[in-house]
PDB file of C-alpha atoms and ligand atoms in Angstrom:
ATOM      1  CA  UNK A   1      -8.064  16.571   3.650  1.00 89.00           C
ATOM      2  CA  UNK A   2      -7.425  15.790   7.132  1.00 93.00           C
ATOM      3  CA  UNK A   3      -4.075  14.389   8.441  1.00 94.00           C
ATOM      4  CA  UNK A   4      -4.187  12.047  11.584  1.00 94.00           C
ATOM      5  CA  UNK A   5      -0.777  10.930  13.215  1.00 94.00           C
ATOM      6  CA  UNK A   6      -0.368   7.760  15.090  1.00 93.00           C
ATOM      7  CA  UNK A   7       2.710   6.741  16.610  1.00 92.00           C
ATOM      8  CA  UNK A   8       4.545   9.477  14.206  1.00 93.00           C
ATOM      9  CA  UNK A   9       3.243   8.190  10.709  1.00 96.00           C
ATOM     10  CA  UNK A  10       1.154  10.778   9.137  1.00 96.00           C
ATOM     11  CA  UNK A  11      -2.194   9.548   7.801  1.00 96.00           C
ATOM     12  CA  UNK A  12      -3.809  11.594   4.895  1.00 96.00           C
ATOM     13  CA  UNK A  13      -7.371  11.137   5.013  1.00 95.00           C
ATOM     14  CA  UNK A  14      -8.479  12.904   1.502  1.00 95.00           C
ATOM     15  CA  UNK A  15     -12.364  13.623   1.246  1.00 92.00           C
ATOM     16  CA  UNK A  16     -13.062  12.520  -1.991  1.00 93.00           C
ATOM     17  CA  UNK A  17     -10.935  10.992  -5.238  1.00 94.00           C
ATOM     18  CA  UNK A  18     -10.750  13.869  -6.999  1.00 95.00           C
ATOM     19  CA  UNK A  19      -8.839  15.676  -3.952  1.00 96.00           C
ATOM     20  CA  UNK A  20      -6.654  12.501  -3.686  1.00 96.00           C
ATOM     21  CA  UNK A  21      -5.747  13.023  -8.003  1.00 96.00           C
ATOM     22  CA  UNK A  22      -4.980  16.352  -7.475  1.00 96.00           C
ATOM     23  CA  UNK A  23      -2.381  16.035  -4.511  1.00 94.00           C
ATOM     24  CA  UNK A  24      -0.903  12.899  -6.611  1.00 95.00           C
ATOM     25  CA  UNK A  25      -0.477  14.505  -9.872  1.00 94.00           C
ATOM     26  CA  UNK A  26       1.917  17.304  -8.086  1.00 93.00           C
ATOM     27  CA  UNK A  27       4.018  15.005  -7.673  1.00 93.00           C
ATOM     28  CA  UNK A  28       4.560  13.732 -11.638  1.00 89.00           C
ATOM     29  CA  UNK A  29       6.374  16.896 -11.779  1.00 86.00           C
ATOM     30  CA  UNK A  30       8.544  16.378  -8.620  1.00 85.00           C
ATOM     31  CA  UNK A  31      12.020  15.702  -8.693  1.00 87.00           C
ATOM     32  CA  UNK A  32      12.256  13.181  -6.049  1.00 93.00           C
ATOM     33  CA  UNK A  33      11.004   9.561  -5.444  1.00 96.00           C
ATOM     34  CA  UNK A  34       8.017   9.777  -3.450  1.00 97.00           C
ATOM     35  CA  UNK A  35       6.225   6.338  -0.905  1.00 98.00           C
ATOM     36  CA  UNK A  36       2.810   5.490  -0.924  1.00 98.00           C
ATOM     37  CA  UNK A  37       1.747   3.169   1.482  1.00 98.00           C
ATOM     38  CA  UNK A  38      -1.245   1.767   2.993  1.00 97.00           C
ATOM     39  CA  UNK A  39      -0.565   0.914   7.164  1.00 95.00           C
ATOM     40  CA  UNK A  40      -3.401  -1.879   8.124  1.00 92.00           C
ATOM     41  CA  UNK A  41      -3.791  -2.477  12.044  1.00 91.00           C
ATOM     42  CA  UNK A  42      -1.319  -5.330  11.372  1.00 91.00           C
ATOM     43  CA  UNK A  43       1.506  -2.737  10.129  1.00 94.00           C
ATOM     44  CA  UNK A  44       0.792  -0.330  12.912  1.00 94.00           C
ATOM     45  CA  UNK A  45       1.054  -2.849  15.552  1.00 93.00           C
ATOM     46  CA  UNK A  46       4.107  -3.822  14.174  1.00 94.00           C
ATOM     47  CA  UNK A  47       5.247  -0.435  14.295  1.00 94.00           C
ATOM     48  CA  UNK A  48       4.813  -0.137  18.313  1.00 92.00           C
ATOM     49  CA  UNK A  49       7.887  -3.033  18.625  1.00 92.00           C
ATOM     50  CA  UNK A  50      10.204  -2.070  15.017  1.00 95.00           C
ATOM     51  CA  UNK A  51      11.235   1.150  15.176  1.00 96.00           C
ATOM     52  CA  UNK A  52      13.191   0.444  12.053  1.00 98.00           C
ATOM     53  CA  UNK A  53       9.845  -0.517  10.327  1.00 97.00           C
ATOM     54  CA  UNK A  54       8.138   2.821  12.112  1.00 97.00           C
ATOM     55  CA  UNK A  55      10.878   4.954  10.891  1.00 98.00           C
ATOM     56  CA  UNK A  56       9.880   3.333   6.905  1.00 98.00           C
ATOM     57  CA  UNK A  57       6.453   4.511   8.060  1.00 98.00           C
ATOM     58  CA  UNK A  58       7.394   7.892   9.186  1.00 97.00           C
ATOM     59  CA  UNK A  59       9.654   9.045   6.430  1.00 97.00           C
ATOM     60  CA  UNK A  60       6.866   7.568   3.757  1.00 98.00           C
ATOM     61  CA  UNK A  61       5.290  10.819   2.216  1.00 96.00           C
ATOM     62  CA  UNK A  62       1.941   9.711   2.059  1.00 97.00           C
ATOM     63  CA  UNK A  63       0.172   6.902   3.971  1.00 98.00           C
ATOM     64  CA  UNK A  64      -3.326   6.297   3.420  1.00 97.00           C
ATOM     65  CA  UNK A  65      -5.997   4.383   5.734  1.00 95.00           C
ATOM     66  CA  UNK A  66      -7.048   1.399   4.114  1.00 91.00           C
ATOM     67  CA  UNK A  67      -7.504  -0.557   7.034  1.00 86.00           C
ATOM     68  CA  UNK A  68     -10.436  -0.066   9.465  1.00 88.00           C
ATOM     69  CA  UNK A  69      -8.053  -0.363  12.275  1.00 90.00           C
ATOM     70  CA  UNK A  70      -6.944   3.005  11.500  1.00 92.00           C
ATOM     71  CA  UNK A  71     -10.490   4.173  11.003  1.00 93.00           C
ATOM     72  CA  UNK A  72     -11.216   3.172  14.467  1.00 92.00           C
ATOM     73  CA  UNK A  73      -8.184   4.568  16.356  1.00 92.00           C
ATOM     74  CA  UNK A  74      -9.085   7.966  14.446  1.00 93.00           C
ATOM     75  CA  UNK A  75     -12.382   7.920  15.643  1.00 92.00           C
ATOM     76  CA  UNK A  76     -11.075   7.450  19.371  1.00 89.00           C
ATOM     77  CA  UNK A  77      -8.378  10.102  18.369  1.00 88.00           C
ATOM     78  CA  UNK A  78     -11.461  12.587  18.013  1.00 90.00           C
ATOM     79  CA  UNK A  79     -11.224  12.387  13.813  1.00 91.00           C
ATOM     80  CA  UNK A  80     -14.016  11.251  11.620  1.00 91.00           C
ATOM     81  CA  UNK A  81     -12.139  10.322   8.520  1.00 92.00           C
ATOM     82  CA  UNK A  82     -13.284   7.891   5.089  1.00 90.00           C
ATOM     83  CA  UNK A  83     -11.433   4.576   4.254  1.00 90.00           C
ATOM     84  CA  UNK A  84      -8.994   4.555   1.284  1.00 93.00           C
ATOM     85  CA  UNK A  85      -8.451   1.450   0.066  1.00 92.00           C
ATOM     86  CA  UNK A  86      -4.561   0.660  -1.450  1.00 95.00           C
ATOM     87  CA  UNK A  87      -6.331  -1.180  -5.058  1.00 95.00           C
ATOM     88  CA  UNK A  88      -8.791   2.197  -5.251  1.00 95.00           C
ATOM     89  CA  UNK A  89      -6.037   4.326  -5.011  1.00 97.00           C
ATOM     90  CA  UNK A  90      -3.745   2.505  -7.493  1.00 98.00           C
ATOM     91  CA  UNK A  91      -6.874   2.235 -10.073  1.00 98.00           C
ATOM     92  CA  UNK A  92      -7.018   6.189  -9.861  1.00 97.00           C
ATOM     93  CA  UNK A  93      -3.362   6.453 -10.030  1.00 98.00           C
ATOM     94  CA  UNK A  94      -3.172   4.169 -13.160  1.00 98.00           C
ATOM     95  CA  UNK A  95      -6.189   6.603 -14.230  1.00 97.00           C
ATOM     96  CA  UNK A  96      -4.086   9.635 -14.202  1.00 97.00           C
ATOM     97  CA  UNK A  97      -1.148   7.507 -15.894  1.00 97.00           C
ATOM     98  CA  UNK A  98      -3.078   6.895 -18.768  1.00 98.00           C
ATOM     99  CA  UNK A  99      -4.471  10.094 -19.267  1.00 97.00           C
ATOM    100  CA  UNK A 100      -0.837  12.456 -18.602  1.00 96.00           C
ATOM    101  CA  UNK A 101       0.911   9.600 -20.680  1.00 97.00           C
ATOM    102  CA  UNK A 102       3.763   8.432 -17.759  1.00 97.00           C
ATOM    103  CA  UNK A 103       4.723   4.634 -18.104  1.00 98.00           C
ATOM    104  CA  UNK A 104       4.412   2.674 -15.068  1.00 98.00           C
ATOM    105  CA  UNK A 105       5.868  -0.479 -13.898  1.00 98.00           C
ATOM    106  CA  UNK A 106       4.782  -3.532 -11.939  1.00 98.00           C
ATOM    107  CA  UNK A 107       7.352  -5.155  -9.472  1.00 98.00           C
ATOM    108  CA  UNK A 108       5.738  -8.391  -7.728  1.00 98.00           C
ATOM    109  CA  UNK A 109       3.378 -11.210  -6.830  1.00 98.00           C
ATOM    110  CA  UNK A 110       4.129 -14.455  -8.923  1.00 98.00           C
ATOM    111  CA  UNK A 111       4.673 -14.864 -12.655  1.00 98.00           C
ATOM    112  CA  UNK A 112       1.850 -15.881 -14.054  1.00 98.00           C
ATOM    113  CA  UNK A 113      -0.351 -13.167 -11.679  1.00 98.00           C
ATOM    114  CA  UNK A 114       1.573 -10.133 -12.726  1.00 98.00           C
ATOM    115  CA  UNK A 115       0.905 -11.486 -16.268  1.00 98.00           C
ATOM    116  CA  UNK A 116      -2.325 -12.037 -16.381  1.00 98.00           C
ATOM    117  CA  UNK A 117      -2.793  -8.521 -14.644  1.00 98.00           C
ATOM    118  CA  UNK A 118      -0.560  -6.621 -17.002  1.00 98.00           C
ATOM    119  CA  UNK A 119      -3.135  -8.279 -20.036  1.00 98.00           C
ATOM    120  CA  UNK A 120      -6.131  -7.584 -18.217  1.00 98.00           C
ATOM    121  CA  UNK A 121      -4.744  -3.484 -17.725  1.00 98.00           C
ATOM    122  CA  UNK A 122      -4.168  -3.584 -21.397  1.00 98.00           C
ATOM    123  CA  UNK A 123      -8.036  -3.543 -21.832  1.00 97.00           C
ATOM    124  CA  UNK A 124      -8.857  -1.556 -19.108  1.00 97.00           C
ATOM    125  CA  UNK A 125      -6.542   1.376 -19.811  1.00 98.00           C
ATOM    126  CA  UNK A 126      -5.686   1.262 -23.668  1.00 98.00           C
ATOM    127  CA  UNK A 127      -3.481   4.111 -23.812  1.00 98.00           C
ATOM    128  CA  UNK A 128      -1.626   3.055 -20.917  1.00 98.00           C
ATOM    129  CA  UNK A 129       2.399   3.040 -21.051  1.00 98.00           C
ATOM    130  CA  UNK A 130       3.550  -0.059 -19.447  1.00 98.00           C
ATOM    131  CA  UNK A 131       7.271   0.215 -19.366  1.00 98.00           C
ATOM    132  CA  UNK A 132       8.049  -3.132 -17.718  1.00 98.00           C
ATOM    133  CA  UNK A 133       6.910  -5.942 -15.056  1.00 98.00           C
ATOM    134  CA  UNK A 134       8.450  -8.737 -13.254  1.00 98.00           C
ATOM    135  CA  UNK A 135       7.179 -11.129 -10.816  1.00 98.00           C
ATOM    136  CA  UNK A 136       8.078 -10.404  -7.176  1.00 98.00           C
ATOM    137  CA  UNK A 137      10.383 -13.841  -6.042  1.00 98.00           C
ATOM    138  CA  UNK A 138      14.030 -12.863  -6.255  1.00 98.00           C
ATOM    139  CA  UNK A 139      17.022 -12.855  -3.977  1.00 97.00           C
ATOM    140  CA  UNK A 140      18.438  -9.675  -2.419  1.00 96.00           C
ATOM    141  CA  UNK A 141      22.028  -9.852  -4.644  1.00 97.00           C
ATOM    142  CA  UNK A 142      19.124  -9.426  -7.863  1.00 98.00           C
ATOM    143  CA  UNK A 143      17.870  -6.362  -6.075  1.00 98.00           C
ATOM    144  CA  UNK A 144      20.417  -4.264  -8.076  1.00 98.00           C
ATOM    145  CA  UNK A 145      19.740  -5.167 -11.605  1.00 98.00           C
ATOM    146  CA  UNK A 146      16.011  -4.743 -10.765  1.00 98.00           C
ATOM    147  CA  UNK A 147      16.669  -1.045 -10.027  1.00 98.00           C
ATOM    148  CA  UNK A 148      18.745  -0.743 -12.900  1.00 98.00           C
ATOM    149  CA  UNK A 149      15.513  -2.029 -15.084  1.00 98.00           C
ATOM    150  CA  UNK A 150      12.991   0.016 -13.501  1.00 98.00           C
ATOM    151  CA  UNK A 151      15.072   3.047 -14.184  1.00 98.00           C
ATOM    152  CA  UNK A 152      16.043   2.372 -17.809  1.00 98.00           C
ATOM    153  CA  UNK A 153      12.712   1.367 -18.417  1.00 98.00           C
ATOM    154  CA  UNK A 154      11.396   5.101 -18.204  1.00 97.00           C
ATOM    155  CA  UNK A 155       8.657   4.746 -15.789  1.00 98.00           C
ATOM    156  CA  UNK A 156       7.487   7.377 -13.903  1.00 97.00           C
ATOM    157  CA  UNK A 157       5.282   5.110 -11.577  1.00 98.00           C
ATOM    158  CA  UNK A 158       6.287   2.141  -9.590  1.00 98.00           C
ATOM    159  CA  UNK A 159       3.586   0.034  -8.396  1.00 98.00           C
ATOM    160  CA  UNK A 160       5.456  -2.933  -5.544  1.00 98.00           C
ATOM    161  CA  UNK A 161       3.679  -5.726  -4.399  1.00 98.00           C
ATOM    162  CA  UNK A 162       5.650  -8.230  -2.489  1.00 98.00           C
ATOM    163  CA  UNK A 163       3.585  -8.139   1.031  1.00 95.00           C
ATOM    164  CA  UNK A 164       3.830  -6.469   3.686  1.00 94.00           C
ATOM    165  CA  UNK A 165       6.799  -5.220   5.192  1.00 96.00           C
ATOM    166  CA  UNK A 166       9.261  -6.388   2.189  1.00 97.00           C
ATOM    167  CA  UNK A 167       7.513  -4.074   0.236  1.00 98.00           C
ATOM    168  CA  UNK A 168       7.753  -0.970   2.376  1.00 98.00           C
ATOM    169  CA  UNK A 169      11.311  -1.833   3.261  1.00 98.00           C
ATOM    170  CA  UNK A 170      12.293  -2.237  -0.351  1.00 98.00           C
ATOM    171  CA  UNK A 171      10.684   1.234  -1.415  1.00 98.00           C
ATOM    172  CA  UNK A 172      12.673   2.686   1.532  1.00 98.00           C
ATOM    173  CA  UNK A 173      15.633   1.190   0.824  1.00 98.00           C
ATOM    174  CA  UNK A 174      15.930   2.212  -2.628  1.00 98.00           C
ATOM    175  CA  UNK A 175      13.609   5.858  -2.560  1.00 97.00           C
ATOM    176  CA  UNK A 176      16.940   7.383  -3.240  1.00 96.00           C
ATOM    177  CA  UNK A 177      18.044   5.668  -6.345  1.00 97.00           C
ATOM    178  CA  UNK A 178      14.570   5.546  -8.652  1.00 97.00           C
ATOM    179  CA  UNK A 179      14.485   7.819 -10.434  1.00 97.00           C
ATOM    180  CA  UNK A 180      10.279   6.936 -10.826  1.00 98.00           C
ATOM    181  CA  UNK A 181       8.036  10.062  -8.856  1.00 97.00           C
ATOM    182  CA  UNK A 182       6.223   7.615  -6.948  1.00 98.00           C
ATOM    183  CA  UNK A 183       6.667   4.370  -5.709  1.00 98.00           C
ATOM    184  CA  UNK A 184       3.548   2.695  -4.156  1.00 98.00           C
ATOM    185  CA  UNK A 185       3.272  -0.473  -2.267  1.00 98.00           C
ATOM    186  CA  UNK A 186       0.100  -2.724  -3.040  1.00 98.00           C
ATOM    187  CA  UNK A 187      -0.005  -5.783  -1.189  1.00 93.00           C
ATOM    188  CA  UNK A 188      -2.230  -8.045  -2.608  1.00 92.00           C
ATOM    189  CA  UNK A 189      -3.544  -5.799  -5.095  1.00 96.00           C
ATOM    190  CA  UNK A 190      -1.915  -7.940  -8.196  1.00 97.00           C
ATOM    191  CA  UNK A 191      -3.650 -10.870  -7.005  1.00 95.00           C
ATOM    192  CA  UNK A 192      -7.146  -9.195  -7.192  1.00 94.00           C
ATOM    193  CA  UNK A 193      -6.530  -7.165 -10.831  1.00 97.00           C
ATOM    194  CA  UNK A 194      -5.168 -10.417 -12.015  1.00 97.00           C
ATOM    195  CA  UNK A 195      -8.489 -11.956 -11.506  1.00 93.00           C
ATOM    196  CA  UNK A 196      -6.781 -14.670  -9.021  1.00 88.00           C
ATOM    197  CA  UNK A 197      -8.656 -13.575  -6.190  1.00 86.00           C
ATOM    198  CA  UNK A 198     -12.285 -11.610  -5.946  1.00 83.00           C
ATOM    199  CA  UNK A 199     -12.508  -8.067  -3.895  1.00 82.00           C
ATOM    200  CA  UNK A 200     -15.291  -8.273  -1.513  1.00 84.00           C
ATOM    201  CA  UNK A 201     -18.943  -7.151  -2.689  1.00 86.00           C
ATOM    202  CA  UNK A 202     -19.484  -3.574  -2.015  1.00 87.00           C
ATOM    203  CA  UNK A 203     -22.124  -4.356   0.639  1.00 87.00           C
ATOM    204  CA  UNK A 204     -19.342  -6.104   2.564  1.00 85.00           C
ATOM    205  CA  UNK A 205     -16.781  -3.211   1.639  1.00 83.00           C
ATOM    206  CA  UNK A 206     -19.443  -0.376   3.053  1.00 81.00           C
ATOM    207  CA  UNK A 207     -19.579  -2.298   6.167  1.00 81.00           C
ATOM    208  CA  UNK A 208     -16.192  -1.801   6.692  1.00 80.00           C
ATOM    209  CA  UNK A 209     -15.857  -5.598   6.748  1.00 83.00           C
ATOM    210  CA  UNK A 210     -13.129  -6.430   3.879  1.00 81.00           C
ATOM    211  CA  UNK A 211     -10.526  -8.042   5.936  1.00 80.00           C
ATOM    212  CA  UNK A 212     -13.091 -10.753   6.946  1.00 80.00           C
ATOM    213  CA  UNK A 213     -13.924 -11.313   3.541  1.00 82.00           C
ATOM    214  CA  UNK A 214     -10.236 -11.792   2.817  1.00 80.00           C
ATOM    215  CA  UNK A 215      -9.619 -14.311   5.820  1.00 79.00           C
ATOM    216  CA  UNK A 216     -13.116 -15.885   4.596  1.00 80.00           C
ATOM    217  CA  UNK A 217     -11.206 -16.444   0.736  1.00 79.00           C
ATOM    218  CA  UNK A 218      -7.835 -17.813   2.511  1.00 80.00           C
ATOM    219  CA  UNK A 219      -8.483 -18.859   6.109  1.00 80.00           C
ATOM    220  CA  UNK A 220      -4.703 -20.073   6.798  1.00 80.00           C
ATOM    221  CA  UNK A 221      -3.966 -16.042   6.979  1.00 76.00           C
ATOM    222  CA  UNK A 222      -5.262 -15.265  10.169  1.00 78.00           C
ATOM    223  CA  UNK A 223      -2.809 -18.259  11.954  1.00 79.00           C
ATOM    224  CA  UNK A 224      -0.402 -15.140  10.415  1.00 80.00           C
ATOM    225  CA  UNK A 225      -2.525 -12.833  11.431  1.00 80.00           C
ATOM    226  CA  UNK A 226      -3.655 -12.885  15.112  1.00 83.00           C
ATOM    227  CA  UNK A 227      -0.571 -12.355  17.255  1.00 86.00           C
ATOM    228  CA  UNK A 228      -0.327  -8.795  15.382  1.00 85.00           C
ATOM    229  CA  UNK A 229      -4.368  -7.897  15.749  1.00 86.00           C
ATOM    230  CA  UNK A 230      -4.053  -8.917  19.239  1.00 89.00           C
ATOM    231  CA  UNK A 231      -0.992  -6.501  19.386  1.00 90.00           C
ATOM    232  CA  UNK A 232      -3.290  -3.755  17.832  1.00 90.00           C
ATOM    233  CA  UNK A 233      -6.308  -4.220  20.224  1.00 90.00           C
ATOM    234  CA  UNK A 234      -3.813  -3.656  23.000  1.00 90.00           C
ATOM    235  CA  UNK A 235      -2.388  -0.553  21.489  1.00 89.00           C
ATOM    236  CA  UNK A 236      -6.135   0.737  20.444  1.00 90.00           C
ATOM    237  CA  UNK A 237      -6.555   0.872  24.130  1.00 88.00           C
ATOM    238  CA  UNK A 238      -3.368   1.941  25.491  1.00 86.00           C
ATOM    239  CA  UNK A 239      -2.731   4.018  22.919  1.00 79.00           C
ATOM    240  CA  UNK A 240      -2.377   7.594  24.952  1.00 74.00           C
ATOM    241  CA  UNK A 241       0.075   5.487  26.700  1.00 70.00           C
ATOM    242  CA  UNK A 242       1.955   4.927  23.824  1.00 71.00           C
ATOM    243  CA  UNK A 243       1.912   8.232  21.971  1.00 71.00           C
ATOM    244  CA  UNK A 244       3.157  10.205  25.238  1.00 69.00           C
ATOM    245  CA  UNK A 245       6.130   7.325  25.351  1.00 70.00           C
ATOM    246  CA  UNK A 246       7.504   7.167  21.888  1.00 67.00           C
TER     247      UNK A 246
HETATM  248  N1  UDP B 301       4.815 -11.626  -2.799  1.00 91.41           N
HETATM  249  C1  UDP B 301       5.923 -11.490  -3.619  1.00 91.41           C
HETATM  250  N2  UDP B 301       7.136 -11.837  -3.148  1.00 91.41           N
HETATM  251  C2  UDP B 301       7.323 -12.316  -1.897  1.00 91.41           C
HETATM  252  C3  UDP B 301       6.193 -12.426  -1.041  1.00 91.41           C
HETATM  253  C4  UDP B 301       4.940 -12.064  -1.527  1.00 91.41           C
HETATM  254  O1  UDP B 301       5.807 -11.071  -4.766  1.00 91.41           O
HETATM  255  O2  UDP B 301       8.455 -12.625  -1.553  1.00 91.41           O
HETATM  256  C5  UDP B 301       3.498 -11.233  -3.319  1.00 91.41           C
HETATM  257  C6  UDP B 301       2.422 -12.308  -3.267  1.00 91.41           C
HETATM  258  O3  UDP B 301       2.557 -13.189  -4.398  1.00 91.41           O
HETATM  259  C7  UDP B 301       1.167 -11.491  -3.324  1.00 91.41           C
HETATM  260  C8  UDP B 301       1.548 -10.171  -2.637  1.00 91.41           C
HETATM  261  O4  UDP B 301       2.970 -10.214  -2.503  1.00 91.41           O
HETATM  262  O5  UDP B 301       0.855 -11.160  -4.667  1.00 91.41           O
HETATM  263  C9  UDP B 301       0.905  -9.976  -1.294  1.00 91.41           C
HETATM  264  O6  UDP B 301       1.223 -11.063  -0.490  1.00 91.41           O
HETATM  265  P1  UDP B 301       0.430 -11.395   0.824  1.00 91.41           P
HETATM  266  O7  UDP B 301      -0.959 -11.778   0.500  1.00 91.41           O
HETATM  267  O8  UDP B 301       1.249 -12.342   1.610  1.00 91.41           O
HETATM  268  O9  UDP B 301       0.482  -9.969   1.539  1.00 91.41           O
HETATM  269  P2  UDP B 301      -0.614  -9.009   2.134  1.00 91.41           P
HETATM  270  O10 UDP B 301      -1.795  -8.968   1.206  1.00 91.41           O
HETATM  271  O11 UDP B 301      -0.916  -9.623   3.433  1.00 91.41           O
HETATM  272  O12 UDP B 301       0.117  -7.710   2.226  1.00 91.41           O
END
């Protein structure tokens, strides 16, 4: 495993899967809450203007590089390091759930998605515990009584999906009080096990060319999406500038 650090947030770049399950299942046995997340270009670009959303990213014990942003800055940084994509590394997470028996729990994307997912893992993992779900669309004053939930529900494993940064910012803000070992934010990874939307063929995902697969399914996100990739090609190549300032 290599670890690459840009702007402060430690990357883990694990060589294979296997390495990846092994790191993860110390942490069943921890007795803290511990963050995975998965910083895209568009999260580390956000991260050069929010400290407050760099600081979520710093104190997060593991982030992994999904995007290919982070690929290429790592490359320039002098490190040759493999993609992890956030749904592969929840499928092997929900792999080791199932076999070491610890419930998990889905928090996010709309109602009828997180259903439809939560039937579909029934048949892909049999003899997973699923100790609860809700959909992601509440107000903050419900935030509460959704901690309370996820704690009496007895899961070990929260999986958040609710976008990016309210997911990272909810994890943060409530690390403390779960009492689940890991809680891992998943973007749009509900809407893909759900069926609702397709991954990208693995010729597309070997050519590192995912995110234009995903603006190709739902072309109203890059109007979201360019000022922050514009922000992240200026960083890529001012980035020395930025490391020796922050
Ligand atoms: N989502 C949610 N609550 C919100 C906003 C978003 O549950 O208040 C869900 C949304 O339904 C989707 C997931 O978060 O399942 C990811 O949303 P989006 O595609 O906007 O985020 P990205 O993939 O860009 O992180």
């Amino acid at each position: 495993m290599q670890i690459v650090s840009i702007l402060g947030i430690r990357f883990y770049a694990f060589d294979s899967t296997e390495e990846f399950k092994n790191e993860i299942t110390k942490f069943f046995v921890g007795d803290k809450c511990i963050s995975i997340f998965t910083p895209n270009a568009e999260m580390i670009a956000r991260a050069t203007e929010d400290e407050n959303f760099r600081g979520i990213l710093m104190r997060s014990e593991i982030n992994l590089p999904d995007g290919v942003g982070v690929l290429l800055l790592s490359k320039k940084m002098g490190f040759n390091i493999k993609r992890f994509p956030g749904i592969e590394a929840m499928l092997e997470i929900l792999t080791l759930a199932e076999t070491l028996k610890v419930p998990v729990y889905f928090l996010g994307a709309k109602k009828e998605v997180v259903e439809s997912m939560v039937d579909r893992l029934k048949l892909r993992y049999p003899n997973l515990v699923i100790a609860g779900y809700r959909d992601g669309y509440f107000k903050e004053e419900e935030e509460d009584s959704i901690i309370e939930e996820v704690n009496n529900s007895g899961a070990g494993i929260l999986f958040v999906a609710l976008g990016f940064p309210k997911q990272e910012i909810f994890i943060d803000r409530y690390k403390n009080r779960l009492n689940v070992k890991i809680a891992m934010g998943v973007g749009g990874s509900f809407d893909v096990l759900s069926g609702k939307k397709k991954r990208a063929p693995e010729i597309i995902r070997k050519l590192n060319l995912e995110w234009l697969y995903r603006i190709l399914q739902d072309p109203k996100r890059i109007l979201n999406r360019v000022p922050n990739l514009i922000k992240f090609i200026k960083f890529y190549f001012k980035y020395e500038y930025y490391e020796k300032n922050n």
